[in-house]
PDB file of N, CA and C in Angstrom:
ATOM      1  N   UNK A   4       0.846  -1.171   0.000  1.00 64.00           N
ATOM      2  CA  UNK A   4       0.000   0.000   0.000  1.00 64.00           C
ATOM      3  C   UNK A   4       0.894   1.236   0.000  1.00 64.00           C
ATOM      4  N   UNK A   5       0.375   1.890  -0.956  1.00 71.00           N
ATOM      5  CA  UNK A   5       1.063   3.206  -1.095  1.00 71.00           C
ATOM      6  C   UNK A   5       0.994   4.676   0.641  1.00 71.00           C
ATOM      7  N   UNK A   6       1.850   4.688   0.727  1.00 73.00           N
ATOM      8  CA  UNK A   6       2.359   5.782   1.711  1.00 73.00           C
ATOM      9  C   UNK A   6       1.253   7.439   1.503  1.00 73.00           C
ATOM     10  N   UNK A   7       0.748   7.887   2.292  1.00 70.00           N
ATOM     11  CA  UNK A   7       0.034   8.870   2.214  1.00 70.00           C
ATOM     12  C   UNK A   7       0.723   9.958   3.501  1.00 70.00           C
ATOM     13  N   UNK A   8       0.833  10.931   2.882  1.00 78.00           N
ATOM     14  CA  UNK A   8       1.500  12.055   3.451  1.00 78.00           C
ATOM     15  C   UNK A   8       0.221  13.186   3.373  1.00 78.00           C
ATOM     16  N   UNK A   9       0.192  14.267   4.835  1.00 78.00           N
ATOM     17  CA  UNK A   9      -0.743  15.584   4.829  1.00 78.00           C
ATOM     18  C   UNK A   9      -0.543  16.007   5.811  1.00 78.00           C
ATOM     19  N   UNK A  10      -1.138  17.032   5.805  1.00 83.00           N
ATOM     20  CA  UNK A  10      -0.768  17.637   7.019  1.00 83.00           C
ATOM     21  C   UNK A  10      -2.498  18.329   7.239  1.00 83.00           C
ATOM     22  N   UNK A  11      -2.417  19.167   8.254  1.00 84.00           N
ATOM     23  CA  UNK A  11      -3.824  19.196   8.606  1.00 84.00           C
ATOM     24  C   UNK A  11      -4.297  20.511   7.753  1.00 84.00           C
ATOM     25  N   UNK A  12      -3.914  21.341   7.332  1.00 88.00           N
ATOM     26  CA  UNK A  12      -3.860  22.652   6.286  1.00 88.00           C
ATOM     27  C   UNK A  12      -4.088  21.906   5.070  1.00 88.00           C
ATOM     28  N   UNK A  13      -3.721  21.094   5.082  1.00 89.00           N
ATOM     29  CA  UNK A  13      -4.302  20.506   3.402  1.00 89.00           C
ATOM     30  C   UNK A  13      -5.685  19.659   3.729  1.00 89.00           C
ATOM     31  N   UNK A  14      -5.541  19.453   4.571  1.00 90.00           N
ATOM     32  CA  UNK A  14      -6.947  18.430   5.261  1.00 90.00           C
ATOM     33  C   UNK A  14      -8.100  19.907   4.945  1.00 90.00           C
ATOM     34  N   UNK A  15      -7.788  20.976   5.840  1.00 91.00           N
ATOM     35  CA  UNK A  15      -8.405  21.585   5.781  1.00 91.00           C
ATOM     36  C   UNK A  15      -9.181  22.265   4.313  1.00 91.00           C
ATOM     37  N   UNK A  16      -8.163  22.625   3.448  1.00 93.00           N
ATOM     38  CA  UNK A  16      -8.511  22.898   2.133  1.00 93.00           C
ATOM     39  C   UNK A  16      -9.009  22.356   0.948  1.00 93.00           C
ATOM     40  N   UNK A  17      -9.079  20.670   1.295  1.00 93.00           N
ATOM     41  CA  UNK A  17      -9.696  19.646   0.570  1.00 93.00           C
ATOM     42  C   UNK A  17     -11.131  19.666   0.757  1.00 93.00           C
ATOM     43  N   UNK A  18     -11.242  19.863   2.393  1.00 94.00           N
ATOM     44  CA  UNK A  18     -12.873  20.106   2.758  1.00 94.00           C
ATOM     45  C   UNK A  18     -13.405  21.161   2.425  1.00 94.00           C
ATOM     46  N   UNK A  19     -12.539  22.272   2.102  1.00 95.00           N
ATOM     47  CA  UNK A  19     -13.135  23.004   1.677  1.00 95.00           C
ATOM     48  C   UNK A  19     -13.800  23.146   0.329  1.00 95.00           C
ATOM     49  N   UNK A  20     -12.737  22.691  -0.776  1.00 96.00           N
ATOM     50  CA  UNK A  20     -12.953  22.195  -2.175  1.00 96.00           C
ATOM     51  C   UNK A  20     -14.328  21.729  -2.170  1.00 96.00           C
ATOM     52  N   UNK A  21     -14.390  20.621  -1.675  1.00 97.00           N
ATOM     53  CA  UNK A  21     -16.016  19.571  -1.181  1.00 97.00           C
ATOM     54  C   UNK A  21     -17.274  20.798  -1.202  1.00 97.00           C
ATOM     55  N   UNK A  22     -16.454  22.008  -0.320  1.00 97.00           N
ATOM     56  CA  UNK A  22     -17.790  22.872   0.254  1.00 97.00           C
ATOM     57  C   UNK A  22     -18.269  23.115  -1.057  1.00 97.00           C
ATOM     58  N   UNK A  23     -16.926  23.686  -1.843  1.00 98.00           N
ATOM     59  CA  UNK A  23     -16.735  24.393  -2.877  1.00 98.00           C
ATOM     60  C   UNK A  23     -17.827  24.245  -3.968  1.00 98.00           C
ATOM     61  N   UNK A  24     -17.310  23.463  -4.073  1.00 98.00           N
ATOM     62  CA  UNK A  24     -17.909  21.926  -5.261  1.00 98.00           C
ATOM     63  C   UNK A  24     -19.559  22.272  -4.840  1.00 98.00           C
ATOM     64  N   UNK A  25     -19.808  21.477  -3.547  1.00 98.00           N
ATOM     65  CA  UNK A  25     -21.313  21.412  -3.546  1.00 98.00           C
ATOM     66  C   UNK A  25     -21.813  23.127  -3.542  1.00 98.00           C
ATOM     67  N   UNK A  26     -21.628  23.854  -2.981  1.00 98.00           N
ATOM     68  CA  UNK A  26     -22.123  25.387  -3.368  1.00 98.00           C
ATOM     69  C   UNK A  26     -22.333  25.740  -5.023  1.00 98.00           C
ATOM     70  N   UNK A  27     -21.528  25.157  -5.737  1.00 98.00           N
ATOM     71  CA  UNK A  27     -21.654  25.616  -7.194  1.00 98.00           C
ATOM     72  C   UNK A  27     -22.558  24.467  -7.579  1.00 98.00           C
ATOM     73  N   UNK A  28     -22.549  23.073  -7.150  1.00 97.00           N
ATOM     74  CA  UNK A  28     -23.781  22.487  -7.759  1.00 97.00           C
ATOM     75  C   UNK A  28     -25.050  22.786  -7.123  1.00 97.00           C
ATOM     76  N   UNK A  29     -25.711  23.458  -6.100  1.00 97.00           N
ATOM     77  CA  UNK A  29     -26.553  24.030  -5.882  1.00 97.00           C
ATOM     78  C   UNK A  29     -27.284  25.071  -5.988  1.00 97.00           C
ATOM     79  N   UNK A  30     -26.133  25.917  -7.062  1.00 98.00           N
ATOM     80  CA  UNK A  30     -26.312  27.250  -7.865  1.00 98.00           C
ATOM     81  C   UNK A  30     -26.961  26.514  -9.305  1.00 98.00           C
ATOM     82  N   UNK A  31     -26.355  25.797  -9.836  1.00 97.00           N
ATOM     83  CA  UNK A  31     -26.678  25.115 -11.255  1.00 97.00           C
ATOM     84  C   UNK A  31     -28.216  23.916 -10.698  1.00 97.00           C
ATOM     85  N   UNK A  32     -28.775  23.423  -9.831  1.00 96.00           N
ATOM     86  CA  UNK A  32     -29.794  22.765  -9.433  1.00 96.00           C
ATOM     87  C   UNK A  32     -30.406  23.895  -9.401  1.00 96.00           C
ATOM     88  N   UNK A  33     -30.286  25.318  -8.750  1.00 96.00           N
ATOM     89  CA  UNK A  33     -31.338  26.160  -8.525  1.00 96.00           C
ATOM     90  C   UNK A  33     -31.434  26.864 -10.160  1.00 96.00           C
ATOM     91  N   UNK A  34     -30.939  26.891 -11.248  1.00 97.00           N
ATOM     92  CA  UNK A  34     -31.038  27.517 -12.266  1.00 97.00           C
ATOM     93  C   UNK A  34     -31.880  26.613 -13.098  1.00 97.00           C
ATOM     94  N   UNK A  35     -31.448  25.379 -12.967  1.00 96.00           N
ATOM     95  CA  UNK A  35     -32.324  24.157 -13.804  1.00 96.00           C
ATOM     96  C   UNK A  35     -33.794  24.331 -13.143  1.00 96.00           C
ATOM     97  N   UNK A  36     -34.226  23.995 -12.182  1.00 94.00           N
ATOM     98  CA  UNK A  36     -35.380  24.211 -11.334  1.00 94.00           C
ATOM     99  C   UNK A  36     -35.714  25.745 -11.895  1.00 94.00           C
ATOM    100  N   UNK A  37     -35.031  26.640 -11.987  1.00 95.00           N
ATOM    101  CA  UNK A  37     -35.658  27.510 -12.488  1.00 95.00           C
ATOM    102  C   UNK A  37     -36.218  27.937 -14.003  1.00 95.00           C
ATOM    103  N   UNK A  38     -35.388  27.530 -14.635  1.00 94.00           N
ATOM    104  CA  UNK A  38     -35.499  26.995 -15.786  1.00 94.00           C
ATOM    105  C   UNK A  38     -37.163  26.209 -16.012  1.00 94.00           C
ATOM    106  N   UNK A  39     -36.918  25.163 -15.226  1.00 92.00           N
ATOM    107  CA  UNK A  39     -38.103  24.319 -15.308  1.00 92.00           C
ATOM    108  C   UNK A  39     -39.622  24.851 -14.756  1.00 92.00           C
ATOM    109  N   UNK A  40     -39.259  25.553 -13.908  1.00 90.00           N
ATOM    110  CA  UNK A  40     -40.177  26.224 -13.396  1.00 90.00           C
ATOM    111  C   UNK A  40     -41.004  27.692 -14.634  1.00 90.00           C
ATOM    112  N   UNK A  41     -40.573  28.135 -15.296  1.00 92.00           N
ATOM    113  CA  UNK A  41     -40.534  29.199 -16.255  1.00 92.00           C
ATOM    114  C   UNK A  41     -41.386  28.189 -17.508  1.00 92.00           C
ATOM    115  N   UNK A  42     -40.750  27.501 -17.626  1.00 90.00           N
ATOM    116  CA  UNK A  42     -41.125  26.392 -19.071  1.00 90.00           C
ATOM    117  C   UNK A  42     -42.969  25.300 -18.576  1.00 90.00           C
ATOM    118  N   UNK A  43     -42.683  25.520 -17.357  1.00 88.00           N
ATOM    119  CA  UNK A  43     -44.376  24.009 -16.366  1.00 88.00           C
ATOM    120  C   UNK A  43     -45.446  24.910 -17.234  1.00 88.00           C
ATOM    121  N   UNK A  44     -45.715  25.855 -17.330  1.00 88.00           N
ATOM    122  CA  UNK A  44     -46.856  26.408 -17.705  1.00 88.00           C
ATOM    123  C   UNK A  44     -46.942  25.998 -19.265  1.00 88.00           C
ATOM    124  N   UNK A  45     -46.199  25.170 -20.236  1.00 91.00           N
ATOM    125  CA  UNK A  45     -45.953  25.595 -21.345  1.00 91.00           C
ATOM    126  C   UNK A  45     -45.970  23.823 -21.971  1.00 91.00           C
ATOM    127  N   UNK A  46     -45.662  23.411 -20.563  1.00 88.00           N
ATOM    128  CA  UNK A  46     -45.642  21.634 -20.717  1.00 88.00           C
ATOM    129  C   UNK A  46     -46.958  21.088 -20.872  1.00 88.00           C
ATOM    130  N   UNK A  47     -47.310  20.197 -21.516  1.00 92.00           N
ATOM    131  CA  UNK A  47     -48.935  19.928 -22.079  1.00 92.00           C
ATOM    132  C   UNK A  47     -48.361  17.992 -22.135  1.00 92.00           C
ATOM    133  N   UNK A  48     -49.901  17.539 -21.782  1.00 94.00           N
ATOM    134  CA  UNK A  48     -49.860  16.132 -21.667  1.00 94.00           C
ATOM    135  C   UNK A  48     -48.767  15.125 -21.234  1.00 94.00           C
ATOM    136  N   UNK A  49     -48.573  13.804 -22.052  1.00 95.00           N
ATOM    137  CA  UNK A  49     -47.749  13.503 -20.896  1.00 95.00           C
ATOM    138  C   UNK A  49     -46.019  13.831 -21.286  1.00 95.00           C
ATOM    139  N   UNK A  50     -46.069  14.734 -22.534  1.00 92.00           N
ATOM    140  CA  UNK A  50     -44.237  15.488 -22.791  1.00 92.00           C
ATOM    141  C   UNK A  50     -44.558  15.789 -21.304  1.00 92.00           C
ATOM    142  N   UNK A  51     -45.611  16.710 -20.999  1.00 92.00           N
ATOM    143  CA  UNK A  51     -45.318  17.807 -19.778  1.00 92.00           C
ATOM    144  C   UNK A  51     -45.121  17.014 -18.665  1.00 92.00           C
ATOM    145  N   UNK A  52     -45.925  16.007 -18.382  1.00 94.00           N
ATOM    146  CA  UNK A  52     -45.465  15.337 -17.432  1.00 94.00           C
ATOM    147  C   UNK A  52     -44.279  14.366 -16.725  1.00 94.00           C
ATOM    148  N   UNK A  53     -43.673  14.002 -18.500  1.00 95.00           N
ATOM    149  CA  UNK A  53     -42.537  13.342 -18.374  1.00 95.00           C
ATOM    150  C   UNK A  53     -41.434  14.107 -18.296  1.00 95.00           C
ATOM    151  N   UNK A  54     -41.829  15.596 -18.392  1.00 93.00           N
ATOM    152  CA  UNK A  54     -40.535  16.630 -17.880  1.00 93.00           C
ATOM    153  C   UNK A  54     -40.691  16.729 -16.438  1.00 93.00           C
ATOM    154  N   UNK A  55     -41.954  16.944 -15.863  1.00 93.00           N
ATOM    155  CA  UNK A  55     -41.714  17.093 -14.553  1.00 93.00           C
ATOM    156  C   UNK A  55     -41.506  16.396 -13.618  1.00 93.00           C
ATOM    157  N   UNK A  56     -41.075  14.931 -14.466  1.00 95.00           N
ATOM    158  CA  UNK A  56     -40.816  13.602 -13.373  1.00 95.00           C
ATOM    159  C   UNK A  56     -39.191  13.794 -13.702  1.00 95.00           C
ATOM    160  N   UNK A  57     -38.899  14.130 -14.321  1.00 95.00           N
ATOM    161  CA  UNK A  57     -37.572  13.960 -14.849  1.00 95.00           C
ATOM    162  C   UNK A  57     -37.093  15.660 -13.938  1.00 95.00           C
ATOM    163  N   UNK A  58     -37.650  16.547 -13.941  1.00 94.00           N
ATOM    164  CA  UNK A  58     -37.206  17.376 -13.056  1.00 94.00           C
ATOM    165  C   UNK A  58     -37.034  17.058 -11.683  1.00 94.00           C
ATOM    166  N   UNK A  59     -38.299  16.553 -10.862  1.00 95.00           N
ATOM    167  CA  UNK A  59     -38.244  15.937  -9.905  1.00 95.00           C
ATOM    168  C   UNK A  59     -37.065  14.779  -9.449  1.00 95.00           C
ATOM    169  N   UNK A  60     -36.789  14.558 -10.414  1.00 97.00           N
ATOM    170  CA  UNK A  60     -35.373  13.214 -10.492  1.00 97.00           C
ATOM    171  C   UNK A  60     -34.316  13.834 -10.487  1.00 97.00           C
ATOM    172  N   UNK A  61     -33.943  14.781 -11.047  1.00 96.00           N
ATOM    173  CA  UNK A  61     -32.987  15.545 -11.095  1.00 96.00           C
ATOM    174  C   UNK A  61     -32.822  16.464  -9.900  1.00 96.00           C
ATOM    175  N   UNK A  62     -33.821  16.854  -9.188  1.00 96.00           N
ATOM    176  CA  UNK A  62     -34.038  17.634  -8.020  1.00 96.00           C
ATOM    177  C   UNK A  62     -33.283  16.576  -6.777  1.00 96.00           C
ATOM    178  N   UNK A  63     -33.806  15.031  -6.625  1.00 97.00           N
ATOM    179  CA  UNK A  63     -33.559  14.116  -5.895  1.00 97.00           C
ATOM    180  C   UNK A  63     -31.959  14.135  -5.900  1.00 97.00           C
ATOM    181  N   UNK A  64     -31.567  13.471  -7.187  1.00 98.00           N
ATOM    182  CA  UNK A  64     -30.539  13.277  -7.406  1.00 98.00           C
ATOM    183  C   UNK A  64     -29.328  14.214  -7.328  1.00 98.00           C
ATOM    184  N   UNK A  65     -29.797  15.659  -7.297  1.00 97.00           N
ATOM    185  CA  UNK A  65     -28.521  16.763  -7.110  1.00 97.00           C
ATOM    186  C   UNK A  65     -28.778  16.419  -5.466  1.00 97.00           C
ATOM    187  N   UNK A  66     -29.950  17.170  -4.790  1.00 97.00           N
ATOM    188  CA  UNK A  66     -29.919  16.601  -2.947  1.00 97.00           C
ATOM    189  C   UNK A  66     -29.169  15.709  -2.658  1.00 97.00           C
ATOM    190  N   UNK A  67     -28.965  14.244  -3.264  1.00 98.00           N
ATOM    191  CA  UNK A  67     -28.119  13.623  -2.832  1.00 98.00           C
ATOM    192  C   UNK A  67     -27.031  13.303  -2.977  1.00 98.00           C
ATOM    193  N   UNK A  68     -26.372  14.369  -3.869  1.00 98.00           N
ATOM    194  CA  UNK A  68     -25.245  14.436  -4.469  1.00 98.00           C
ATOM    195  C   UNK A  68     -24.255  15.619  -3.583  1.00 98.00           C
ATOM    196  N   UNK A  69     -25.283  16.202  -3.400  1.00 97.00           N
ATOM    197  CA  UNK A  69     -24.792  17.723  -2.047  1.00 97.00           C
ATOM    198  C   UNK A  69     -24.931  17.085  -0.612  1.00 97.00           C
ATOM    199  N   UNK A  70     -25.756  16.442  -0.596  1.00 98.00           N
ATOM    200  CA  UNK A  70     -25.212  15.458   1.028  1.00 98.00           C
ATOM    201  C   UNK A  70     -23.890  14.865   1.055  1.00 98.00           C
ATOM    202  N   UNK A  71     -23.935  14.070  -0.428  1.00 98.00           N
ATOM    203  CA  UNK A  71     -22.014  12.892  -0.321  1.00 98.00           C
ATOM    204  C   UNK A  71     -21.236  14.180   0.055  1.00 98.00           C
ATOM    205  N   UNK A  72     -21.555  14.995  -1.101  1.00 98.00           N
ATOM    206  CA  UNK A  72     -20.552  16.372  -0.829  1.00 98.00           C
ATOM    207  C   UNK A  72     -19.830  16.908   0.899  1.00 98.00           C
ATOM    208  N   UNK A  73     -21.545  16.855   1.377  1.00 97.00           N
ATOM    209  CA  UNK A  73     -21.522  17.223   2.221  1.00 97.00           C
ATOM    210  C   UNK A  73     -20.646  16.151   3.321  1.00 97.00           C
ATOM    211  N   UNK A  74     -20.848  14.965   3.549  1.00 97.00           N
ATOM    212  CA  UNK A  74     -20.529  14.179   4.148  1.00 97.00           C
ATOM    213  C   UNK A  74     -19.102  13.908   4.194  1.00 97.00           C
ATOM    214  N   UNK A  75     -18.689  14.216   2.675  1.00 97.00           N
ATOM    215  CA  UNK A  75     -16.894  14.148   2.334  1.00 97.00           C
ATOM    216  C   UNK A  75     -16.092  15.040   3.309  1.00 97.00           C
ATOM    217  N   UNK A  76     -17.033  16.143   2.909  1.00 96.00           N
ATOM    218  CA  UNK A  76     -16.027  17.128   3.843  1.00 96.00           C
ATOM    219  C   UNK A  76     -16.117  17.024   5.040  1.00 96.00           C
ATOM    220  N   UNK A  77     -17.117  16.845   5.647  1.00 95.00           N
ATOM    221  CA  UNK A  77     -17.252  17.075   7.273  1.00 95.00           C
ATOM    222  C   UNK A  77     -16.271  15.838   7.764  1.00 95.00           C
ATOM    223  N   UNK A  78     -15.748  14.350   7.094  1.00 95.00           N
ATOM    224  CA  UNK A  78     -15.430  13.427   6.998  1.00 95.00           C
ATOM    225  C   UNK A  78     -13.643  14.079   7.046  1.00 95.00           C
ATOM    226  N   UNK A  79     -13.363  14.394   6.030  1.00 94.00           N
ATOM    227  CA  UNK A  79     -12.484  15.384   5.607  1.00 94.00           C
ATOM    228  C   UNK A  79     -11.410  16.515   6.658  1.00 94.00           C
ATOM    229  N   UNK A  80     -12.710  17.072   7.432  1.00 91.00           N
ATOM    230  CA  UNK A  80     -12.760  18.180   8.031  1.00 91.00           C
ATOM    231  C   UNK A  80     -12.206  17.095   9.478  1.00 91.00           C
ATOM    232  N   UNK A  81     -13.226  16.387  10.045  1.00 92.00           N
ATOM    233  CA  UNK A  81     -12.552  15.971  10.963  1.00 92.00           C
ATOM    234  C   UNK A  81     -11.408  15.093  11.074  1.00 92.00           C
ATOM    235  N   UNK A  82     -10.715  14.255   9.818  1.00 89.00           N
ATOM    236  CA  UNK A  82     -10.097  13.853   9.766  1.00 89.00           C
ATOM    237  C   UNK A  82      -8.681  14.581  10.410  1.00 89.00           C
ATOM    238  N   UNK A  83      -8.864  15.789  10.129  1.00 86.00           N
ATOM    239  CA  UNK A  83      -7.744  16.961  10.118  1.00 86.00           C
ATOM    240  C   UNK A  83      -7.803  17.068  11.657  1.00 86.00           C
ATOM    241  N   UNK A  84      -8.922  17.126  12.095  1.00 87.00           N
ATOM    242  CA  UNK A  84      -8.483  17.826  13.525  1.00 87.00           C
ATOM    243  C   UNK A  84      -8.179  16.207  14.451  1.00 87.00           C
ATOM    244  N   UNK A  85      -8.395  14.908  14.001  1.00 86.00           N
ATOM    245  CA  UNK A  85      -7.547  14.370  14.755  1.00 86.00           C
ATOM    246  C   UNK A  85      -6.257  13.892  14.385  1.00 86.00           C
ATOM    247  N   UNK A  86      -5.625  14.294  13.140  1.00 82.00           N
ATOM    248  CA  UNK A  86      -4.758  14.145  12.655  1.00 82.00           C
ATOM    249  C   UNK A  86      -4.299  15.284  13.610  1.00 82.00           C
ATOM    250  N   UNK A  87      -4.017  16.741  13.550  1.00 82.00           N
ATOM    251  CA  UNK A  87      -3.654  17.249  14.378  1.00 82.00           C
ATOM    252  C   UNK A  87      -3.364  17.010  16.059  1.00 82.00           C
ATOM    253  N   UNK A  88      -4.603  16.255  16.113  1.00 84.00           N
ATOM    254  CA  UNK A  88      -4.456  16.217  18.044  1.00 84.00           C
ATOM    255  C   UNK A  88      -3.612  15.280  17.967  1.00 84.00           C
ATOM    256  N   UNK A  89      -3.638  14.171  17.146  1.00 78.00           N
ATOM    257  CA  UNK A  89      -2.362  13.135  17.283  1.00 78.00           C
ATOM    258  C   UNK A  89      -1.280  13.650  16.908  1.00 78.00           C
ATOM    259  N   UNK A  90      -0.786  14.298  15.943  1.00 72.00           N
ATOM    260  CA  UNK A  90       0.303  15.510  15.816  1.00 72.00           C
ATOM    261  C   UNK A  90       0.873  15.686  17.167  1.00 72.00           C
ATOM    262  N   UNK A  91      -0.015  16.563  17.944  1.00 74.00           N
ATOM    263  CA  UNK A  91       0.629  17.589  19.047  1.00 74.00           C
ATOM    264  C   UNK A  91       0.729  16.335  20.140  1.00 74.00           C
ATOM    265  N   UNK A  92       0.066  15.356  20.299  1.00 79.00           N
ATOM    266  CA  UNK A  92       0.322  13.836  21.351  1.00 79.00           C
ATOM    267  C   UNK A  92       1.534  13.570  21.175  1.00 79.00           C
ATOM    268  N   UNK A  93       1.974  13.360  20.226  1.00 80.00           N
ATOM    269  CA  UNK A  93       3.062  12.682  19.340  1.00 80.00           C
ATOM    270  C   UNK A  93       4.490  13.746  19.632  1.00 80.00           C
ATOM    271  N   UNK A  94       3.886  15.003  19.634  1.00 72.00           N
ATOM    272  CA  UNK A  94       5.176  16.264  19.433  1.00 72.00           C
ATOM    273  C   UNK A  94       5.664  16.258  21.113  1.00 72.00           C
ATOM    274  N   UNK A  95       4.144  16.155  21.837  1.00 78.00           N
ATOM    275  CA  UNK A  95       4.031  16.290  23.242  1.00 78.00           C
ATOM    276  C   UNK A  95       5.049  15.412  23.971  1.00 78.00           C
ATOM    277  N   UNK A  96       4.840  14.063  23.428  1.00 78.00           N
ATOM    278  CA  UNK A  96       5.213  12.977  24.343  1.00 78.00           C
ATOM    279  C   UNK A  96       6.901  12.955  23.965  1.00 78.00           C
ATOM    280  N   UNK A  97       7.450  13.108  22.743  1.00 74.00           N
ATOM    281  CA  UNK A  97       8.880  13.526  22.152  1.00 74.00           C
ATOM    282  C   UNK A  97       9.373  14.097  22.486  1.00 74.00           C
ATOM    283  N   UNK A  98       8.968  15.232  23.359  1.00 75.00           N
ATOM    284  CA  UNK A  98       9.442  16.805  24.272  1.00 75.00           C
ATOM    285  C   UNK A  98       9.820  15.960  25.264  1.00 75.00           C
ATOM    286  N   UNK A  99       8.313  15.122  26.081  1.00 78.00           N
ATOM    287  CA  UNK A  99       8.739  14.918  27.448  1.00 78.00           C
ATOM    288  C   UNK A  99       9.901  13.736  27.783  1.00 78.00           C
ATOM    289  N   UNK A 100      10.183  12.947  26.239  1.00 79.00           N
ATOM    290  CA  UNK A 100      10.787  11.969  26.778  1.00 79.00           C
ATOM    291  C   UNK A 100      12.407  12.484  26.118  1.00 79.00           C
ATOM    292  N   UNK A 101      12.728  13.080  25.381  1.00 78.00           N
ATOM    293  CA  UNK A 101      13.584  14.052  25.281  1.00 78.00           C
ATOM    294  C   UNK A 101      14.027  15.002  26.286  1.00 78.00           C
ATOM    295  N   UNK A 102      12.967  14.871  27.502  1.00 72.00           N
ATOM    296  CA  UNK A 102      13.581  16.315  28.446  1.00 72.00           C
ATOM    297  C   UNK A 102      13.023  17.984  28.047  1.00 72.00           C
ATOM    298  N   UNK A 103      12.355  18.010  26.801  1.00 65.00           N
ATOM    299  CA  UNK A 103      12.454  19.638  26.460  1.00 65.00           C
ATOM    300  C   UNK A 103      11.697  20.308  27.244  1.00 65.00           C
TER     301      UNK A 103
END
């Protein structure tokens, strides 16, 4: 298995990316929905209806695409802060058995 190197500043900025990421796909879900919303009055039989199941699907499917999002980072996010506390355990216990 390959060796993985980070530090907690990159931990941090990966989760952020994640935030990143899901904020801009929730800008592009709210434009489609809007989109769709502008066009419902204009949808007739079942075209119209098979757009608004297919909107509805697409509505589902971004939600749960901004949760993983969501879940990465917070995943992400805490990874960092116990990577850190084990950091400073680690720096801690090296001081004391060193004498510093």
């Amino acid at each position: 298995m390959a060796e993985m190197r980070t530090d907690a500043a990159t931990l941090s900025a990966e989760a952020s990316n994640f935030d990143r990421i899901s904020g801009e796909l929730q800008q592009v879900i709210g434009q489609v929905e809007s989109t769709g919303g502008e066009l419902a009055s204009h949808w007739r039989g079942q075209a119209g209806t098979a757009a608004q199941q297919a909107l509805a699907r697409f509505h589902e499917a971004g939600q749960a695409q901004i949760k993983a999002l969501g879940d990465i980072s917070q995943s992400i996010h805490g990874a960092g802060i116990e990577y850190s506390k084990a950091d400073d355990e680690q720096a801690s216990s090296l001081s004391s058995q060193m004498n510093f």
